[in-house]
mmCIF file with all atom_site columns, C-alpha atoms in Angstrom:
data_model
loop_
_atom_site.group_PDB
_atom_site.id
_atom_site.type_symbol
_atom_site.label_atom_id
_atom_site.label_alt_id
_atom_site.label_comp_id
_atom_site.label_asym_id
_atom_site.label_entity_id
_atom_site.label_seq_id
_atom_site.pdbx_PDB_ins_code
_atom_site.Cartn_x
_atom_site.Cartn_y
_atom_site.Cartn_z
_atom_site.occupancy
_atom_site.B_iso_or_equiv
_atom_site.pdbx_formal_charge
_atom_site.auth_seq_id
_atom_site.auth_comp_id
_atom_site.auth_asym_id
_atom_site.auth_atom_id
_atom_site.pdbx_PDB_model_num
ATOM 1   C CA . MET A 1 1   ? -2.178  -24.899 -24.003 1.00 34.00 ? 468 MET A CA 1
ATOM 2   C CA . VAL A 1 2   ? -2.220  -23.807 -20.356 1.00 45.00 ? 469 VAL A CA 1
ATOM 3   C CA . SER A 1 3   ? -3.165  -20.205 -19.630 1.00 47.00 ? 470 SER A CA 1
ATOM 4   C CA . GLY A 1 4   ? -3.649  -18.335 -16.380 1.00 50.00 ? 471 GLY A CA 1
ATOM 5   C CA . ALA A 1 5   ? -7.308  -17.764 -17.093 1.00 65.00 ? 472 ALA A CA 1
ATOM 6   C CA . SER A 1 6   ? -8.045  -21.429 -17.733 1.00 91.00 ? 473 SER A CA 1
ATOM 7   C CA . VAL A 1 7   ? -6.390  -22.757 -14.569 1.00 94.00 ? 474 VAL A CA 1
ATOM 8   C CA . HIS A 1 8   ? -6.497  -22.337 -10.833 1.00 96.00 ? 475 HIS A CA 1
ATOM 9   C CA . LEU A 1 9   ? -3.876  -23.182 -8.248  1.00 97.00 ? 476 LEU A CA 1
ATOM 10  C CA . ALA A 1 10  ? -4.521  -26.104 -5.915  1.00 98.00 ? 477 ALA A CA 1
ATOM 11  C CA . GLN A 1 11  ? -2.506  -26.493 -2.743  1.00 98.00 ? 478 GLN A CA 1
ATOM 12  C CA . VAL A 1 12  ? -2.140  -29.157 -0.089  1.00 98.00 ? 479 VAL A CA 1
ATOM 13  C CA . ASN A 1 13  ? -0.278  -29.065 3.158   1.00 97.00 ? 480 ASN A CA 1
ATOM 14  C CA . VAL A 1 14  ? -0.109  -31.848 5.666   1.00 98.00 ? 481 VAL A CA 1
ATOM 15  C CA . GLY A 1 15  ? 1.316   -32.178 9.131   1.00 97.00 ? 482 GLY A CA 1
ATOM 16  C CA . ARG A 1 16  ? 1.670   -34.653 11.914  1.00 97.00 ? 483 ARG A CA 1
ATOM 17  C CA . LEU A 1 17  ? 0.425   -33.170 15.143  1.00 97.00 ? 484 LEU A CA 1
ATOM 18  C CA . ARG A 1 18  ? 2.700   -33.516 18.200  1.00 98.00 ? 485 ARG A CA 1
ATOM 19  C CA . ALA A 1 19  ? -0.318  -34.839 20.117  1.00 98.00 ? 486 ALA A CA 1
ATOM 20  C CA . PRO A 1 20  ? -3.921  -35.786 19.422  1.00 96.00 ? 487 PRO A CA 1
ATOM 21  C CA . ILE A 1 21  ? -6.088  -32.897 18.197  1.00 95.00 ? 488 ILE A CA 1
ATOM 22  C CA . ASP A 1 22  ? -7.915  -32.679 21.549  1.00 96.00 ? 489 ASP A CA 1
ATOM 23  C CA . ASP A 1 23  ? -4.717  -32.608 23.615  1.00 98.00 ? 490 ASP A CA 1
ATOM 24  C CA . PRO A 1 24  ? -3.987  -29.311 25.486  1.00 98.00 ? 491 PRO A CA 1
ATOM 25  C CA . LEU A 1 25  ? -0.661  -29.123 23.607  1.00 97.00 ? 492 LEU A CA 1
ATOM 26  C CA . ILE A 1 26  ? -2.602  -28.530 20.364  1.00 97.00 ? 493 ILE A CA 1
ATOM 27  C CA . ALA A 1 27  ? -5.211  -26.183 21.867  1.00 97.00 ? 494 ALA A CA 1
ATOM 28  C CA . GLY A 1 28  ? -3.463  -23.048 20.620  1.00 96.00 ? 495 GLY A CA 1
ATOM 29  C CA . PHE A 1 29  ? -3.646  -24.354 17.049  1.00 96.00 ? 496 PHE A CA 1
ATOM 30  C CA . VAL A 1 30  ? -7.307  -25.447 17.330  1.00 95.00 ? 497 VAL A CA 1
ATOM 31  C CA . ALA A 1 31  ? -8.283  -22.113 18.889  1.00 95.00 ? 498 ALA A CA 1
ATOM 32  C CA . GLN A 1 32  ? -7.124  -20.263 15.737  1.00 94.00 ? 499 GLN A CA 1
ATOM 33  C CA . LEU A 1 33  ? -8.685  -22.519 13.103  1.00 94.00 ? 500 LEU A CA 1
ATOM 34  C CA . ASP A 1 34  ? -11.950 -20.626 12.654  1.00 94.00 ? 501 ASP A CA 1
ATOM 35  C CA . THR A 1 35  ? -10.205 -17.251 12.455  1.00 95.00 ? 502 THR A CA 1
ATOM 36  C CA . ILE A 1 36  ? -7.522  -18.417 10.018  1.00 95.00 ? 503 ILE A CA 1
ATOM 37  C CA . ASN A 1 37  ? -10.052 -20.278 7.861   1.00 95.00 ? 504 ASN A CA 1
ATOM 38  C CA . ALA A 1 38  ? -12.247 -17.158 7.725   1.00 95.00 ? 505 ALA A CA 1
ATOM 39  C CA . LEU A 1 39  ? -9.199  -15.078 6.799   1.00 96.00 ? 506 LEU A CA 1
ATOM 40  C CA . ALA A 1 40  ? -8.427  -17.477 3.918   1.00 97.00 ? 507 ALA A CA 1
ATOM 41  C CA . GLU A 1 41  ? -12.023 -17.349 2.666   1.00 97.00 ? 508 GLU A CA 1
ATOM 42  C CA . ALA A 1 42  ? -12.032 -13.524 2.758   1.00 97.00 ? 509 ALA A CA 1
ATOM 43  C CA . SER A 1 43  ? -8.664  -13.251 0.978   1.00 98.00 ? 510 SER A CA 1
ATOM 44  C CA . PRO A 1 44  ? -8.519  -11.969 -2.603  1.00 97.00 ? 511 PRO A CA 1
ATOM 45  C CA . GLY A 1 45  ? -8.225  -14.875 -5.030  1.00 97.00 ? 512 GLY A CA 1
ATOM 46  C CA . PHE A 1 46  ? -9.591  -17.537 -2.669  1.00 98.00 ? 513 PHE A CA 1
ATOM 47  C CA . ILE A 1 47  ? -11.886 -20.064 -4.402  1.00 98.00 ? 514 ILE A CA 1
ATOM 48  C CA . TRP A 1 48  ? -12.396 -23.146 -2.181  1.00 98.00 ? 515 TRP A CA 1
ATOM 49  C CA . ARG A 1 49  ? -11.017 -25.099 0.801   1.00 98.00 ? 516 ARG A CA 1
ATOM 50  C CA . LEU A 1 50  ? -11.494 -28.615 2.047   1.00 98.00 ? 517 LEU A CA 1
ATOM 51  C CA . LYS A 1 51  ? -13.762 -28.718 5.073   1.00 96.00 ? 518 LYS A CA 1
ATOM 52  C CA . ASP A 1 52  ? -16.192 -30.935 6.901   1.00 91.00 ? 519 ASP A CA 1
ATOM 53  C CA . GLU A 1 53  ? -19.535 -30.057 8.461   1.00 89.00 ? 520 GLU A CA 1
ATOM 54  C CA . SER A 1 54  ? -17.694 -28.353 11.359  1.00 85.00 ? 521 SER A CA 1
ATOM 55  C CA . GLY A 1 55  ? -16.079 -25.897 8.933   1.00 88.00 ? 522 GLY A CA 1
ATOM 56  C CA . ASN A 1 56  ? -12.530 -27.262 9.124   1.00 87.00 ? 523 ASN A CA 1
ATOM 57  C CA . ALA A 1 57  ? -10.623 -30.264 7.845   1.00 93.00 ? 524 ALA A CA 1
ATOM 58  C CA . THR A 1 58  ? -9.097  -31.696 11.005  1.00 92.00 ? 525 THR A CA 1
ATOM 59  C CA . THR A 1 59  ? -11.566 -34.593 11.153  1.00 90.00 ? 526 THR A CA 1
ATOM 60  C CA . ILE A 1 60  ? -11.086 -35.600 7.482   1.00 94.00 ? 527 ILE A CA 1
ATOM 61  C CA . THR A 1 61  ? -9.181  -38.887 7.372   1.00 92.00 ? 528 THR A CA 1
ATOM 62  C CA . ALA A 1 62  ? -6.597  -38.762 4.610   1.00 95.00 ? 529 ALA A CA 1
ATOM 63  C CA . PHE A 1 63  ? -3.982  -41.026 6.239   1.00 95.00 ? 530 PHE A CA 1
ATOM 64  C CA . ASP A 1 64  ? -3.911  -44.090 8.453   1.00 95.00 ? 531 ASP A CA 1
ATOM 65  C CA . ASP A 1 65  ? -2.185  -42.040 11.189  1.00 96.00 ? 532 ASP A CA 1
ATOM 66  C CA . PRO A 1 66  ? -4.900  -40.152 13.146  1.00 94.00 ? 533 PRO A CA 1
ATOM 67  C CA . ARG A 1 67  ? -2.393  -37.385 14.000  1.00 97.00 ? 534 ARG A CA 1
ATOM 68  C CA . MET A 1 68  ? -1.799  -36.580 10.320  1.00 97.00 ? 535 MET A CA 1
ATOM 69  C CA . ILE A 1 69  ? -4.027  -33.738 9.205   1.00 96.00 ? 536 ILE A CA 1
ATOM 70  C CA . ILE A 1 70  ? -4.581  -32.273 5.758   1.00 97.00 ? 537 ILE A CA 1
ATOM 71  C CA . ASN A 1 71  ? -5.391  -28.804 4.462   1.00 97.00 ? 538 ASN A CA 1
ATOM 72  C CA . MET A 1 72  ? -6.332  -28.166 0.844   1.00 98.00 ? 539 MET A CA 1
ATOM 73  C CA . SER A 1 73  ? -7.459  -25.067 -1.008  1.00 98.00 ? 540 SER A CA 1
ATOM 74  C CA . VAL A 1 74  ? -7.836  -23.640 -4.487  1.00 98.00 ? 541 VAL A CA 1
ATOM 75  C CA . TRP A 1 75  ? -6.801  -20.103 -5.496  1.00 98.00 ? 542 TRP A CA 1
ATOM 76  C CA . GLU A 1 76  ? -7.050  -17.919 -8.585  1.00 97.00 ? 543 GLU A CA 1
ATOM 77  C CA . SER A 1 77  ? -3.283  -17.487 -8.731  1.00 95.00 ? 544 SER A CA 1
ATOM 78  C CA . LEU A 1 78  ? 0.045   -18.240 -7.137  1.00 95.00 ? 545 LEU A CA 1
ATOM 79  C CA . GLU A 1 79  ? 0.266   -14.576 -6.099  1.00 95.00 ? 546 GLU A CA 1
ATOM 80  C CA . ALA A 1 80  ? -3.075  -14.733 -4.312  1.00 97.00 ? 547 ALA A CA 1
ATOM 81  C CA . LEU A 1 81  ? -2.031  -17.782 -2.294  1.00 97.00 ? 548 LEU A CA 1
ATOM 82  C CA . ARG A 1 82  ? 1.388   -16.341 -1.547  1.00 96.00 ? 549 ARG A CA 1
ATOM 83  C CA . ALA A 1 83  ? -0.201  -13.128 -0.241  1.00 97.00 ? 550 ALA A CA 1
ATOM 84  C CA . TYR A 1 84  ? -2.455  -15.111 2.136   1.00 97.00 ? 551 TYR A CA 1
ATOM 85  C CA . VAL A 1 85  ? 0.322   -17.409 3.351   1.00 96.00 ? 552 VAL A CA 1
ATOM 86  C CA . TYR A 1 86  ? 3.112   -14.844 3.757   1.00 94.00 ? 553 TYR A CA 1
ATOM 87  C CA . ARG A 1 87  ? 1.531   -11.392 3.987   1.00 93.00 ? 554 ARG A CA 1
ATOM 88  C CA . SER A 1 88  ? -1.544  -11.842 6.226   1.00 93.00 ? 555 SER A CA 1
ATOM 89  C CA . ASP A 1 89  ? -2.172  -12.782 9.846   1.00 91.00 ? 556 ASP A CA 1
ATOM 90  C CA . HIS A 1 90  ? -1.664  -16.401 8.718   1.00 93.00 ? 557 HIS A CA 1
ATOM 91  C CA . THR A 1 91  ? 2.071   -15.720 9.310   1.00 92.00 ? 558 THR A CA 1
ATOM 92  C CA . GLN A 1 92  ? 1.418   -15.698 13.072  1.00 92.00 ? 559 GLN A CA 1
ATOM 93  C CA . VAL A 1 93  ? 0.201   -19.310 12.903  1.00 92.00 ? 560 VAL A CA 1
ATOM 94  C CA . LEU A 1 94  ? 2.953   -20.270 10.497  1.00 91.00 ? 561 LEU A CA 1
ATOM 95  C CA . ALA A 1 95  ? 5.562   -18.936 12.903  1.00 93.00 ? 562 ALA A CA 1
ATOM 96  C CA . ARG A 1 96  ? 4.289   -21.216 15.653  1.00 95.00 ? 563 ARG A CA 1
ATOM 97  C CA . ARG A 1 97  ? 3.902   -24.419 13.576  1.00 95.00 ? 564 ARG A CA 1
ATOM 98  C CA . ARG A 1 98  ? 6.802   -26.182 15.337  1.00 96.00 ? 565 ARG A CA 1
ATOM 99  C CA . GLU A 1 99  ? 4.861   -25.960 18.629  1.00 96.00 ? 566 GLU A CA 1
ATOM 100 C CA . TRP A 1 100 ? 2.066   -28.112 17.172  1.00 97.00 ? 567 TRP A CA 1
ATOM 101 C CA . PHE A 1 101 ? 3.589   -30.137 14.352  1.00 97.00 ? 568 PHE A CA 1
ATOM 102 C CA . GLU A 1 102 ? 6.448   -32.581 14.057  1.00 97.00 ? 569 GLU A CA 1
ATOM 103 C CA . LYS A 1 103 ? 9.135   -32.063 11.429  1.00 96.00 ? 570 LYS A CA 1
ATOM 104 C CA . MET A 1 104 ? 8.248   -34.002 8.297   1.00 93.00 ? 571 MET A CA 1
ATOM 105 C CA . ASP A 1 105 ? 10.763  -36.209 6.504   1.00 92.00 ? 572 ASP A CA 1
ATOM 106 C CA . GLY A 1 106 ? 9.277   -35.626 3.062   1.00 93.00 ? 573 GLY A CA 1
ATOM 107 C CA . PRO A 1 107 ? 7.343   -32.802 1.456   1.00 96.00 ? 574 PRO A CA 1
ATOM 108 C CA . HIS A 1 108 ? 4.563   -31.357 3.593   1.00 96.00 ? 575 HIS A CA 1
ATOM 109 C CA . MET A 1 109 ? 3.214   -29.007 0.926   1.00 97.00 ? 576 MET A CA 1
ATOM 110 C CA . ALA A 1 110 ? 2.572   -29.178 -2.816  1.00 98.00 ? 577 ALA A CA 1
ATOM 111 C CA . LEU A 1 111 ? 1.096   -26.846 -5.417  1.00 98.00 ? 578 LEU A CA 1
ATOM 112 C CA . TRP A 1 112 ? -0.345  -27.792 -8.798  1.00 97.00 ? 579 TRP A CA 1
ATOM 113 C CA . TRP A 1 113 ? -2.547  -26.299 -11.500 1.00 96.00 ? 580 TRP A CA 1
ATOM 114 C CA . ILE A 1 114 ? -6.058  -27.597 -12.125 1.00 96.00 ? 581 ILE A CA 1
ATOM 115 C CA . PRO A 1 115 ? -8.617  -26.665 -14.775 1.00 95.00 ? 582 PRO A CA 1
ATOM 116 C CA . ALA A 1 116 ? -10.660 -23.649 -13.638 1.00 95.00 ? 583 ALA A CA 1
ATOM 117 C CA . GLY A 1 117 ? -14.028 -24.774 -12.337 1.00 95.00 ? 584 GLY A CA 1
ATOM 118 C CA . THR A 1 118 ? -12.774 -28.116 -10.965 1.00 96.00 ? 585 THR A CA 1
ATOM 119 C CA . LEU A 1 119 ? -11.824 -29.158 -7.456  1.00 97.00 ? 586 LEU A CA 1
ATOM 120 C CA . PRO A 1 120 ? -8.996  -31.455 -6.382  1.00 98.00 ? 587 PRO A CA 1
ATOM 121 C CA . SER A 1 121 ? -9.621  -34.616 -4.371  1.00 97.00 ? 588 SER A CA 1
ATOM 122 C CA . VAL A 1 122 ? -7.674  -35.790 -1.346  1.00 97.00 ? 589 VAL A CA 1
ATOM 123 C CA . ASP A 1 123 ? -6.262  -38.550 -3.562  1.00 97.00 ? 590 ASP A CA 1
ATOM 124 C CA . ASP A 1 124 ? -5.076  -35.924 -6.053  1.00 98.00 ? 591 ASP A CA 1
ATOM 125 C CA . ALA A 1 125 ? -3.312  -34.074 -3.220  1.00 98.00 ? 592 ALA A CA 1
ATOM 126 C CA . LYS A 1 126 ? -1.668  -37.178 -1.884  1.00 97.00 ? 593 LYS A CA 1
ATOM 127 C CA . ARG A 1 127 ? -0.503  -38.093 -5.375  1.00 97.00 ? 594 ARG A CA 1
ATOM 128 C CA . CYS A 1 128 ? 1.074   -34.629 -5.791  1.00 97.00 ? 595 CYS A CA 1
ATOM 129 C CA . LEU A 1 129 ? 2.929   -34.983 -2.489  1.00 98.00 ? 596 LEU A CA 1
ATOM 130 C CA . GLU A 1 130 ? 4.183   -38.409 -3.583  1.00 97.00 ? 597 GLU A CA 1
ATOM 131 C CA . MET A 1 131 ? 5.292   -37.053 -6.977  1.00 97.00 ? 598 MET A CA 1
ATOM 132 C CA . LEU A 1 132 ? 7.102   -34.154 -5.292  1.00 97.00 ? 599 LEU A CA 1
ATOM 133 C CA . ALA A 1 133 ? 8.903   -36.578 -2.979  1.00 97.00 ? 600 ALA A CA 1
ATOM 134 C CA . ALA A 1 134 ? 9.886   -38.924 -5.825  1.00 97.00 ? 601 ALA A CA 1
ATOM 135 C CA . ARG A 1 135 ? 10.808  -36.433 -8.583  1.00 96.00 ? 602 ARG A CA 1
ATOM 136 C CA . GLY A 1 136 ? 11.253  -33.051 -7.000  1.00 96.00 ? 603 GLY A CA 1
ATOM 137 C CA . PRO A 1 137 ? 9.430   -29.978 -8.370  1.00 96.00 ? 604 PRO A CA 1
ATOM 138 C CA . THR A 1 138 ? 7.826   -30.474 -11.772 1.00 94.00 ? 605 THR A CA 1
ATOM 139 C CA . ALA A 1 139 ? 4.910   -28.925 -13.583 1.00 91.00 ? 606 ALA A CA 1
ATOM 140 C CA . ALA A 1 140 ? 2.706   -31.607 -11.980 1.00 93.00 ? 607 ALA A CA 1
ATOM 141 C CA . ALA A 1 141 ? 3.692   -30.780 -8.367  1.00 96.00 ? 608 ALA A CA 1
ATOM 142 C CA . PHE A 1 142 ? 5.826   -27.920 -7.198  1.00 96.00 ? 609 PHE A CA 1
ATOM 143 C CA . THR A 1 143 ? 6.573   -25.530 -4.320  1.00 96.00 ? 610 THR A CA 1
ATOM 144 C CA . PHE A 1 144 ? 6.700   -21.790 -3.687  1.00 94.00 ? 611 PHE A CA 1
ATOM 145 C CA . ARG A 1 145 ? 10.509  -22.005 -4.003  1.00 93.00 ? 612 ARG A CA 1
ATOM 146 C CA . ASP A 1 146 ? 10.510  -23.978 -7.245  1.00 92.00 ? 613 ASP A CA 1
ATOM 147 C CA . ARG A 1 147 ? 7.304   -22.858 -8.900  1.00 88.00 ? 614 ARG A CA 1
ATOM 148 C CA . PHE A 1 148 ? 5.850   -23.504 -12.333 1.00 88.00 ? 615 PHE A CA 1
ATOM 149 C CA . THR A 1 149 ? 3.595   -20.755 -13.615 1.00 81.00 ? 616 THR A CA 1
ATOM 150 C CA . PRO A 1 150 ? 1.054   -21.493 -16.341 1.00 81.00 ? 617 PRO A CA 1
ATOM 151 C CA . ASP A 1 151 ? 3.238   -19.510 -18.794 1.00 72.00 ? 618 ASP A CA 1
ATOM 152 C CA . ARG A 1 152 ? 6.318   -21.533 -17.796 1.00 66.00 ? 619 ARG A CA 1
ATOM 153 C CA . ILE A 1 153 ? 4.439   -24.813 -18.301 1.00 70.00 ? 620 ILE A CA 1
ATOM 154 C CA . ALA A 1 154 ? 3.197   -23.633 -21.696 1.00 60.00 ? 621 ALA A CA 1
ATOM 155 C CA . ALA A 1 155 ? 6.736   -22.664 -22.718 1.00 56.00 ? 622 ALA A CA 1
ATOM 156 C CA . VAL A 1 156 ? 8.188   -26.030 -21.657 1.00 59.00 ? 623 VAL A CA 1
ATOM 157 C CA . ALA A 1 157 ? 5.412   -27.861 -23.518 1.00 57.00 ? 624 ALA A CA 1
ATOM 158 C CA . ALA A 1 158 ? 6.042   -25.843 -26.677 1.00 60.00 ? 625 ALA A CA 1
ATOM 159 C CA . SER A 1 159 ? 9.788   -26.559 -26.721 1.00 59.00 ? 626 SER A CA 1
#
């Protein structure tokens, strides 16, 4: 049975930059990466985030398209991630995303529960985005709007 104490929330968000990462058009985004990443790491409920030796994930190749970038993290709860995304200085970057990123045709973000103490892989994240695109929100991949809490998943499994 799934319980809140035995699971953590994984999240992925992807985006296609309007220009290469070193283009002046993207400079405003790049300039904020260290600050926003530090904010995430200092946020209550933060557990882990995908990063390379530079401290961010913009050089991690998850897609054939070099302008596609990936961000992944793990949180203690849906509430902790929601607070960081929508009630911290992260909202200032979120409000400007259209300046730096193209509109995506499919899902650009997915959430899913993982066993506490484990970390998701880039392949796991890509699979969740694919499932969300193919099936819509399910217990395996969902969104903030159509979320599945551990209690909801347990109730569905029991019925």
